[in-house]
PDB file of C-alpha atoms in Angstrom:
ATOM      1  CA  ASP E   1     -19.656  -1.593  -3.402  1.00  0.00           C
ATOM      2  CA  ALA E   2     -17.812  -4.333  -1.829  1.00  0.00           C
ATOM      3  CA  GLY E   3     -14.241  -2.524  -2.052  1.00  0.00           C
ATOM      4  CA  VAL E   4     -11.034  -4.865  -4.012  1.00  0.00           C
ATOM      5  CA  ILE E   5     -11.657  -8.668  -2.956  1.00  0.00           C
ATOM      6  CA  GLN E   6      -8.919 -11.063  -2.880  1.00  0.00           C
ATOM      7  CA  SER E   7      -8.958 -14.848  -2.339  1.00  0.00           C
ATOM      8  CA  PRO E   8      -7.673 -17.174  -0.732  1.00  0.00           C
ATOM      9  CA  ARG E   9      -7.131 -15.225   1.996  1.00  0.00           C
ATOM     10  CA  HIS E  10      -4.215 -17.457   4.070  1.00  0.00           C
ATOM     11  CA  GLU E  11      -2.220 -20.428   1.982  1.00  0.00           C
ATOM     12  CA  VAL E  12      -0.095 -22.517   3.523  1.00  0.00           C
ATOM     13  CA  THR E  13       1.989 -25.049   0.479  1.00  0.00           C
ATOM     14  CA  GLU E  14       5.107 -26.567   0.656  1.00  0.00           C
ATOM     15  CA  MET E  15       8.474 -25.514  -0.980  1.00  0.00           C
ATOM     16  CA  GLY E  16       7.554 -26.413  -4.573  1.00  0.00           C
ATOM     17  CA  GLN E  17       4.321 -26.233  -4.986  1.00  0.00           C
ATOM     18  CA  GLU E  18       1.913 -23.793  -7.540  1.00  0.00           C
ATOM     19  CA  VAL E  19       0.469 -20.954  -5.675  1.00  0.00           C
ATOM     20  CA  THR E  20      -1.865 -19.247  -7.462  1.00  0.00           C
ATOM     21  CA  LEU E  21      -3.785 -15.430  -5.751  1.00  0.00           C
ATOM     22  CA  ARG E  22      -6.661 -13.874  -7.027  1.00  0.00           C
ATOM     23  CA  CYS E  23      -7.839 -10.740  -7.075  1.00  0.00           C
ATOM     24  CA  LYS E  24     -11.529  -9.171  -8.293  1.00  0.00           C
ATOM     25  CA  PRO E  25     -10.991  -5.207  -8.401  1.00  0.00           C
ATOM     26  CA  ILE E  26     -13.849  -2.279  -7.674  1.00  0.00           C
ATOM     27  CA  SER E  27     -16.092  -2.231 -10.525  1.00  0.00           C
ATOM     28  CA  GLY E  28     -14.821   0.633 -13.027  1.00  0.00           C
ATOM     29  CA  HIS E  29     -11.132   0.640 -11.754  1.00  0.00           C
ATOM     30  CA  ASN E  30      -8.659   0.642 -14.574  1.00  0.00           C
ATOM     31  CA  SER E  31      -5.410  -0.256 -12.546  1.00  0.00           C
ATOM     32  CA  LEU E  32      -4.229  -3.049 -10.637  1.00  0.00           C
ATOM     33  CA  PHE E  33      -1.760  -3.206  -9.006  1.00  0.00           C
ATOM     34  CA  TRP E  34       0.157  -6.444  -6.824  1.00  0.00           C
ATOM     35  CA  TYR E  35       1.857  -5.261  -4.274  1.00  0.00           C
ATOM     36  CA  ARG E  36       4.342  -7.318  -1.898  1.00  0.00           C
ATOM     37  CA  GLN E  37       4.646  -6.775   2.458  1.00  0.00           C
ATOM     38  CA  THR E  38       7.081  -8.574   4.703  1.00  0.00           C
ATOM     39  CA  MET E  39       8.732  -6.908   7.800  1.00  0.00           C
ATOM     40  CA  MET E  40      11.889  -6.376   6.216  1.00  0.00           C
ATOM     41  CA  ARG E  41      11.169  -4.574   2.480  1.00  0.00           C
ATOM     42  CA  GLY E  42       7.586  -2.867   3.278  1.00  0.00           C
ATOM     43  CA  LEU E  43       5.146  -3.120   0.333  1.00  0.00           C
ATOM     44  CA  GLU E  44       6.602  -3.992  -2.477  1.00  0.00           C
ATOM     45  CA  LEU E  45       5.298  -3.138  -6.168  1.00  0.00           C
ATOM     46  CA  LEU E  46       5.332  -6.275  -8.377  1.00  0.00           C
ATOM     47  CA  ILE E  47       3.405  -5.592 -11.017  1.00  0.00           C
ATOM     48  CA  TYR E  48       0.686  -3.186 -12.157  1.00  0.00           C
ATOM     49  CA  PHE E  49      -1.827  -3.629 -14.997  1.00  0.00           C
ATOM     50  CA  ASN E  50      -4.068  -0.428 -16.917  1.00  0.00           C
ATOM     51  CA  ASN E  51      -6.831  -1.526 -19.137  1.00  0.00           C
ATOM     52  CA  ASN E  52      -5.889  -5.379 -18.212  1.00  0.00           C
ATOM     53  CA  VAL E  53      -2.668  -5.385 -19.864  1.00  0.00           C
ATOM     54  CA  PRO E  54       0.929  -5.632 -17.468  1.00  0.00           C
ATOM     55  CA  ILE E  55       2.773  -1.712 -18.157  1.00  0.00           C
ATOM     56  CA  ASP E  56       5.050  -2.443 -15.442  1.00  0.00           C
ATOM     57  CA  ASP E  57       6.246  -5.953 -14.022  1.00  0.00           C
ATOM     58  CA  SER E  58       9.963  -4.863 -13.123  1.00  0.00           C
ATOM     59  CA  GLY E  59       9.345  -5.656  -9.144  1.00  0.00           C
ATOM     60  CA  MET E  60       8.590  -9.508 -10.193  1.00  0.00           C
ATOM     61  CA  PRO E  61      11.672 -10.904  -9.175  1.00  0.00           C
ATOM     62  CA  GLU E  62      12.054 -13.566 -11.034  1.00  0.00           C
ATOM     63  CA  ASP E  63      10.051 -15.844 -14.006  1.00  0.00           C
ATOM     64  CA  ARG E  64       8.655 -18.225 -10.809  1.00  0.00           C
ATOM     65  CA  PHE E  65       5.992 -14.939 -10.813  1.00  0.00           C
ATOM     66  CA  SER E  66       3.877 -14.680 -13.395  1.00  0.00           C
ATOM     67  CA  ALA E  67       0.682 -12.212 -13.061  1.00  0.00           C
ATOM     68  CA  LYS E  68      -2.477 -12.312 -15.328  1.00  0.00           C
ATOM     69  CA  MET E  69      -5.402 -10.351 -16.516  1.00  0.00           C
ATOM     70  CA  PRO E  70      -8.073 -11.410 -18.159  1.00  0.00           C
ATOM     71  CA  ASN E  71     -10.394  -9.338 -17.976  1.00  0.00           C
ATOM     72  CA  ALA E  72     -11.385  -6.216 -15.835  1.00  0.00           C
ATOM     73  CA  SER E  73     -12.450  -8.318 -13.271  1.00  0.00           C
ATOM     74  CA  PHE E  74     -10.207 -10.696 -12.655  1.00  0.00           C
ATOM     75  CA  SER E  75      -6.671 -10.891 -12.256  1.00  0.00           C
ATOM     76  CA  THR E  76      -4.171 -13.817 -10.569  1.00  0.00           C
ATOM     77  CA  LEU E  77      -0.857 -13.725  -9.032  1.00  0.00           C
ATOM     78  CA  LYS E  78       0.579 -17.308  -9.163  1.00  0.00           C
ATOM     79  CA  ILE E  79       3.782 -18.413  -8.135  1.00  0.00           C
ATOM     80  CA  GLN E  80       5.934 -21.601  -9.565  1.00  0.00           C
ATOM     81  CA  PRO E  81       7.564 -23.328  -8.143  1.00  0.00           C
ATOM     82  CA  SER E  82       7.222 -21.576  -4.510  1.00  0.00           C
ATOM     83  CA  GLU E  83       9.781 -20.994  -2.610  1.00  0.00           C
ATOM     84  CA  PRO E  84      10.327 -20.534   1.252  1.00  0.00           C
ATOM     85  CA  ARG E  85      11.323 -16.479   0.556  1.00  0.00           C
ATOM     86  CA  ASP E  86       8.279 -15.934  -0.867  1.00  0.00           C
ATOM     87  CA  SER E  87       6.412 -16.299   2.351  1.00  0.00           C
ATOM     88  CA  ALA E  88       4.748 -12.847   2.819  1.00  0.00           C
ATOM     89  CA  VAL E  89       1.279 -11.199   2.447  1.00  0.00           C
ATOM     90  CA  TYR E  90       0.207 -10.250  -1.323  1.00  0.00           C
ATOM     91  CA  PHE E  91      -1.899  -7.507  -1.965  1.00  0.00           C
ATOM     92  CA  CYS E  92      -3.975  -6.392  -4.466  1.00  0.00           C
ATOM     93  CA  ALA E  93      -5.151  -2.615  -5.231  1.00  0.00           C
ATOM     94  CA  SER E  94      -7.336  -1.017  -7.247  1.00  0.00           C
ATOM     95  CA  SER E  95      -6.858   2.704  -8.529  1.00  0.00           C
ATOM     96  CA  LEU E  96      -9.157   5.038 -11.346  1.00  0.00           C
ATOM     97  CA  SER E  97      -6.063   5.716 -13.800  1.00  0.00           C
ATOM     98  CA  GLY E  98      -6.537   8.581 -16.273  1.00  0.00           C
ATOM     99  CA  ALA E  99      -6.718  10.315 -12.985  1.00  0.00           C
ATOM    100  CA  TYR E 100      -3.672  11.469 -11.790  1.00  0.00           C
ATOM    101  CA  ASN E 101      -3.967  11.573  -7.335  1.00  0.00           C
ATOM    102  CA  SER E 102      -6.065   8.977  -7.693  1.00  0.00           C
ATOM    103  CA  PRO E 103      -6.081   6.692  -4.771  1.00  0.00           C
ATOM    104  CA  LEU E 104      -5.051   3.033  -4.342  1.00  0.00           C
ATOM    105  CA  HIS E 105      -8.048   0.739  -3.082  1.00  0.00           C
ATOM    106  CA  PHE E 106      -6.114  -2.045  -1.870  1.00  0.00           C
ATOM    107  CA  GLY E 107      -8.022  -5.687  -0.689  1.00  0.00           C
ATOM    108  CA  ASN E 108      -7.255  -7.378   2.593  1.00  0.00           C
ATOM    109  CA  GLY E 109      -4.339  -9.372   1.320  1.00  0.00           C
ATOM    110  CA  THR E 110      -3.191 -12.805   1.163  1.00  0.00           C
ATOM    111  CA  ARG E 111      -1.158 -14.130   3.713  1.00  0.00           C
ATOM    112  CA  LEU E 112       1.572 -16.546   2.186  1.00  0.00           C
ATOM    113  CA  THR E 113       3.532 -19.076   4.134  1.00  0.00           C
ATOM    114  CA  VAL E 114       5.854 -21.666   2.295  1.00  0.00           C
ATOM    115  CA  THR E 115       7.198 -24.611   4.085  1.00  0.00           C
TER     116      THR E 115
ATOM    117  CA  GLU J   1      13.741   7.941  -8.699  1.00  0.00           C
ATOM    118  CA  ASP J   2      11.094   9.268  -6.563  1.00  0.00           C
ATOM    119  CA  GLN J   3      11.760   8.059  -2.723  1.00  0.00           C
ATOM    120  CA  VAL J   4       9.741   8.319   0.818  1.00  0.00           C
ATOM    121  CA  THR J   5      11.111   8.312   4.406  1.00  0.00           C
ATOM    122  CA  GLN J   6       8.778   8.127   7.727  1.00  0.00           C
ATOM    123  CA  SER J   7       9.813   8.983  11.094  1.00  0.00           C
ATOM    124  CA  PRO J   8       9.864   7.792  13.820  1.00  0.00           C
ATOM    125  CA  GLU J   9       9.542   3.880  12.385  1.00  0.00           C
ATOM    126  CA  ALA J  10       7.692   3.017  15.949  1.00  0.00           C
ATOM    127  CA  LEU J  11       5.794   4.981  18.130  1.00  0.00           C
ATOM    128  CA  ARG J  12       4.082   4.366  21.477  1.00  0.00           C
ATOM    129  CA  LEU J  13       1.538   7.041  23.074  1.00  0.00           C
ATOM    130  CA  GLN J  14      -0.703   7.630  25.979  1.00  0.00           C
ATOM    131  CA  GLU J  15      -3.920   8.309  25.428  1.00  0.00           C
ATOM    132  CA  GLY J  16      -4.573  11.443  24.880  1.00  0.00           C
ATOM    133  CA  GLU J  17      -0.435  12.472  23.582  1.00  0.00           C
ATOM    134  CA  SER J  18      -0.994  14.911  20.719  1.00  0.00           C
ATOM    135  CA  SER J  19       2.215  13.851  18.280  1.00  0.00           C
ATOM    136  CA  SER J  20       3.332  14.175  14.928  1.00  0.00           C
ATOM    137  CA  LEU J  21       4.709  11.144  12.017  1.00  0.00           C
ATOM    138  CA  ASN J  22       6.900  12.604   9.723  1.00  0.00           C
ATOM    139  CA  CYS J  23       7.517  11.328   5.785  1.00  0.00           C
ATOM    140  CA  SER J  24      10.000  12.886   3.967  1.00  0.00           C
ATOM    141  CA  TYR J  25      10.314  12.790  -0.035  1.00  0.00           C
ATOM    142  CA  THR J  26      12.011  13.289  -2.981  1.00  0.00           C
ATOM    143  CA  VAL J  27      10.397  13.560  -6.502  1.00  0.00           C
ATOM    144  CA  SER J  28      10.641  14.821  -9.860  1.00  0.00           C
ATOM    145  CA  GLY J  29       7.663  17.182  -9.214  1.00  0.00           C
ATOM    146  CA  LEU J  30       4.267  15.720  -6.884  1.00  0.00           C
ATOM    147  CA  ARG J  31       1.351  15.394  -8.567  1.00  0.00           C
ATOM    148  CA  GLY J  32       0.241  14.346  -5.292  1.00  0.00           C
ATOM    149  CA  LEU J  33       0.527  12.617  -1.482  1.00  0.00           C
ATOM    150  CA  PHE J  34      -1.272   9.773   0.437  1.00  0.00           C
ATOM    151  CA  TRP J  35      -1.786   8.755   3.036  1.00  0.00           C
ATOM    152  CA  TYR J  36      -3.226   5.655   4.069  1.00  0.00           C
ATOM    153  CA  ARG J  37      -3.795   3.903   7.078  1.00  0.00           C
ATOM    154  CA  GLN J  38      -3.232   0.211   8.163  1.00  0.00           C
ATOM    155  CA  ASP J  39      -4.205  -2.450  10.502  1.00  0.00           C
ATOM    156  CA  PRO J  40      -3.232  -5.526  11.460  1.00  0.00           C
ATOM    157  CA  GLY J  41      -4.182  -8.184   8.885  1.00  0.00           C
ATOM    158  CA  LYS J  42      -5.902  -5.960   6.812  1.00  0.00           C
ATOM    159  CA  GLY J  43      -5.005  -3.789   3.478  1.00  0.00           C
ATOM    160  CA  PRO J  44      -3.763  -0.365   3.849  1.00  0.00           C
ATOM    161  CA  GLU J  45      -7.446   2.096   3.688  1.00  0.00           C
ATOM    162  CA  PHE J  46      -7.085   5.767   2.005  1.00  0.00           C
ATOM    163  CA  LEU J  47      -7.646   8.715   4.537  1.00  0.00           C
ATOM    164  CA  PHE J  48      -5.874  11.878   2.432  1.00  0.00           C
ATOM    165  CA  THR J  49      -4.701  13.121  -0.594  1.00  0.00           C
ATOM    166  CA  LEU J  50      -2.716  16.269  -0.551  1.00  0.00           C
ATOM    167  CA  TYR J  51      -1.344  17.812  -3.252  1.00  0.00           C
ATOM    168  CA  SER J  52       0.503  21.348  -3.138  1.00  0.00           C
ATOM    169  CA  ALA J  53       2.654  22.860  -0.191  1.00  0.00           C
ATOM    170  CA  GLY J  54       0.925  24.543   1.743  1.00  0.00           C
ATOM    171  CA  GLU J  55      -1.980  21.901   2.265  1.00  0.00           C
ATOM    172  CA  GLU J  56      -4.252  20.911   5.054  1.00  0.00           C
ATOM    173  CA  LYS J  57      -6.528  17.904   5.404  1.00  0.00           C
ATOM    174  CA  GLU J  58      -8.669  17.054   8.635  1.00  0.00           C
ATOM    175  CA  LYS J  59     -10.164  13.662   9.560  1.00  0.00           C
ATOM    176  CA  GLU J  60     -11.319  13.308  13.162  1.00  0.00           C
ATOM    177  CA  ARG J  61      -8.523  13.508  15.015  1.00  0.00           C
ATOM    178  CA  LEU J  62      -5.788  13.406  12.325  1.00  0.00           C
ATOM    179  CA  LYS J  63      -4.535  16.486  10.301  1.00  0.00           C
ATOM    180  CA  ALA J  64      -2.330  16.157   7.455  1.00  0.00           C
ATOM    181  CA  THR J  65       0.078  19.147   6.379  1.00  0.00           C
ATOM    182  CA  LEU J  66       2.266  18.951   3.057  1.00  0.00           C
ATOM    183  CA  THR J  67       5.451  21.352   2.431  1.00  0.00           C
ATOM    184  CA  LYS J  68       7.813  20.972   0.071  1.00  0.00           C
ATOM    185  CA  LYS J  69      10.066  18.183   1.180  1.00  0.00           C
ATOM    186  CA  GLU J  70       7.808  16.479   3.708  1.00  0.00           C
ATOM    187  CA  SER J  71       4.608  15.610   5.416  1.00  0.00           C
ATOM    188  CA  PHE J  72       3.849  15.582   8.675  1.00  0.00           C
ATOM    189  CA  LEU J  73       0.200  13.809  10.163  1.00  0.00           C
ATOM    190  CA  HIS J  74      -0.406  15.264  13.314  1.00  0.00           C
ATOM    191  CA  ILE J  75      -2.504  13.495  15.999  1.00  0.00           C
ATOM    192  CA  THR J  76      -4.054  15.356  18.916  1.00  0.00           C
ATOM    193  CA  ALA J  77      -5.786  13.544  21.958  1.00  0.00           C
ATOM    194  CA  PRO J  78      -5.068  10.402  20.243  1.00  0.00           C
ATOM    195  CA  LYS J  79      -7.478   7.131  20.879  1.00  0.00           C
ATOM    196  CA  PRO J  80      -6.271   3.660  21.657  1.00  0.00           C
ATOM    197  CA  GLU J  81      -8.660   2.602  18.143  1.00  0.00           C
ATOM    198  CA  ASP J  82      -6.511   5.239  16.412  1.00  0.00           C
ATOM    199  CA  SER J  83      -3.294   2.284  16.639  1.00  0.00           C
ATOM    200  CA  ALA J  84      -2.170   1.570  13.419  1.00  0.00           C
ATOM    201  CA  THR J  85       0.794   1.366  11.129  1.00  0.00           C
ATOM    202  CA  TYR J  86       0.599   5.137   8.952  1.00  0.00           C
ATOM    203  CA  LEU J  87       1.529   5.114   5.276  1.00  0.00           C
ATOM    204  CA  CYS J  88       2.841   7.356   3.547  1.00  0.00           C
ATOM    205  CA  ALA J  89       2.913   7.482  -0.853  1.00  0.00           C
ATOM    206  CA  VAL J  90       4.143   9.815  -3.070  1.00  0.00           C
ATOM    207  CA  GLN J  91       3.136  10.198  -6.688  1.00  0.00           C
ATOM    208  CA  GLY J  92       5.273  11.994  -8.913  1.00  0.00           C
ATOM    209  CA  ARG J  93       5.073  13.434 -12.610  1.00  0.00           C
ATOM    210  CA  GLY J  94       7.205  10.818 -14.429  1.00  0.00           C
ATOM    211  CA  GLY J  95       4.463   9.665 -16.251  1.00  0.00           C
ATOM    212  CA  SER J  96       3.790   6.825 -14.199  1.00  0.00           C
ATOM    213  CA  TYR J  97       0.092   6.328 -12.407  1.00  0.00           C
ATOM    214  CA  ILE J  98       2.609   3.925  -9.409  1.00  0.00           C
ATOM    215  CA  PRO J  99       2.789   6.010  -6.158  1.00  0.00           C
ATOM    216  CA  THR J 100       5.987   5.181  -4.490  1.00  0.00           C
ATOM    217  CA  PHE J 101       5.541   4.046  -0.684  1.00  0.00           C
ATOM    218  CA  GLY J 102       7.344   4.434   3.132  1.00  0.00           C
ATOM    219  CA  ARG J 103       8.017   1.806   5.183  1.00  0.00           C
ATOM    220  CA  GLY J 104       5.514   3.509   7.610  1.00  0.00           C
ATOM    221  CA  THR J 105       5.403   4.386  11.203  1.00  0.00           C
ATOM    222  CA  SER J 106       3.720   1.766  13.403  1.00  0.00           C
ATOM    223  CA  LEU J 107       1.553   3.907  16.546  1.00  0.00           C
ATOM    224  CA  ILE J 108       0.549   2.175  19.476  1.00  0.00           C
ATOM    225  CA  VAL J 109      -1.828   4.288  22.006  1.00  0.00           C
ATOM    226  CA  HIS J 110      -2.030   2.996  24.950  1.00  0.00           C
ATOM    227  CA  PRO J 111      -5.380   3.838  27.547  1.00  0.00           C
TER     228      PRO J 111
END
């Protein structure tokens, strides 16, 4: 299995631009998580999907952030407009829900820099 | 609300110098405690799941143990390739599958 695949690996954009991050979860996993990691705050959960449905989006910072999961094999996280404080590494992770104790499998992240 | 505190924040060891990392947690009924390893530029990689107090798991030079309030990741005779950030996460019985992560311990092993 190729694992969780994220793209792009690096994104540099100017303040005010739209940014779209992409994720392909592990086949057969039905839970998907978007996290943001910074030195100051560590790993922060942004949103959690189960069976393609958003279950918990309480971590989404504000209306500038949106996430979709149109099918079981694809998810996007969009930031519009982007701001310098959004600079961070964004991780996507998937797991097999319905089974507590199922560990999360992370992608290698997208490093976002907003100038 | 579930909480996880890891200590120390950073640890420097000489190759072969054994030590332990701590993960203290509060959770309303533990379903599982997870240890992950994160290398620079990569996502966290799953190491262990512990379910109940007294449980231990081993993998090469790593051994994870669990009590009702904390978990330890013991590193025996570490090598430079063990250098990484080690993350701890807990999953409670509150009805959510969402694990709560600690801030991690950054380990550097010098040759």
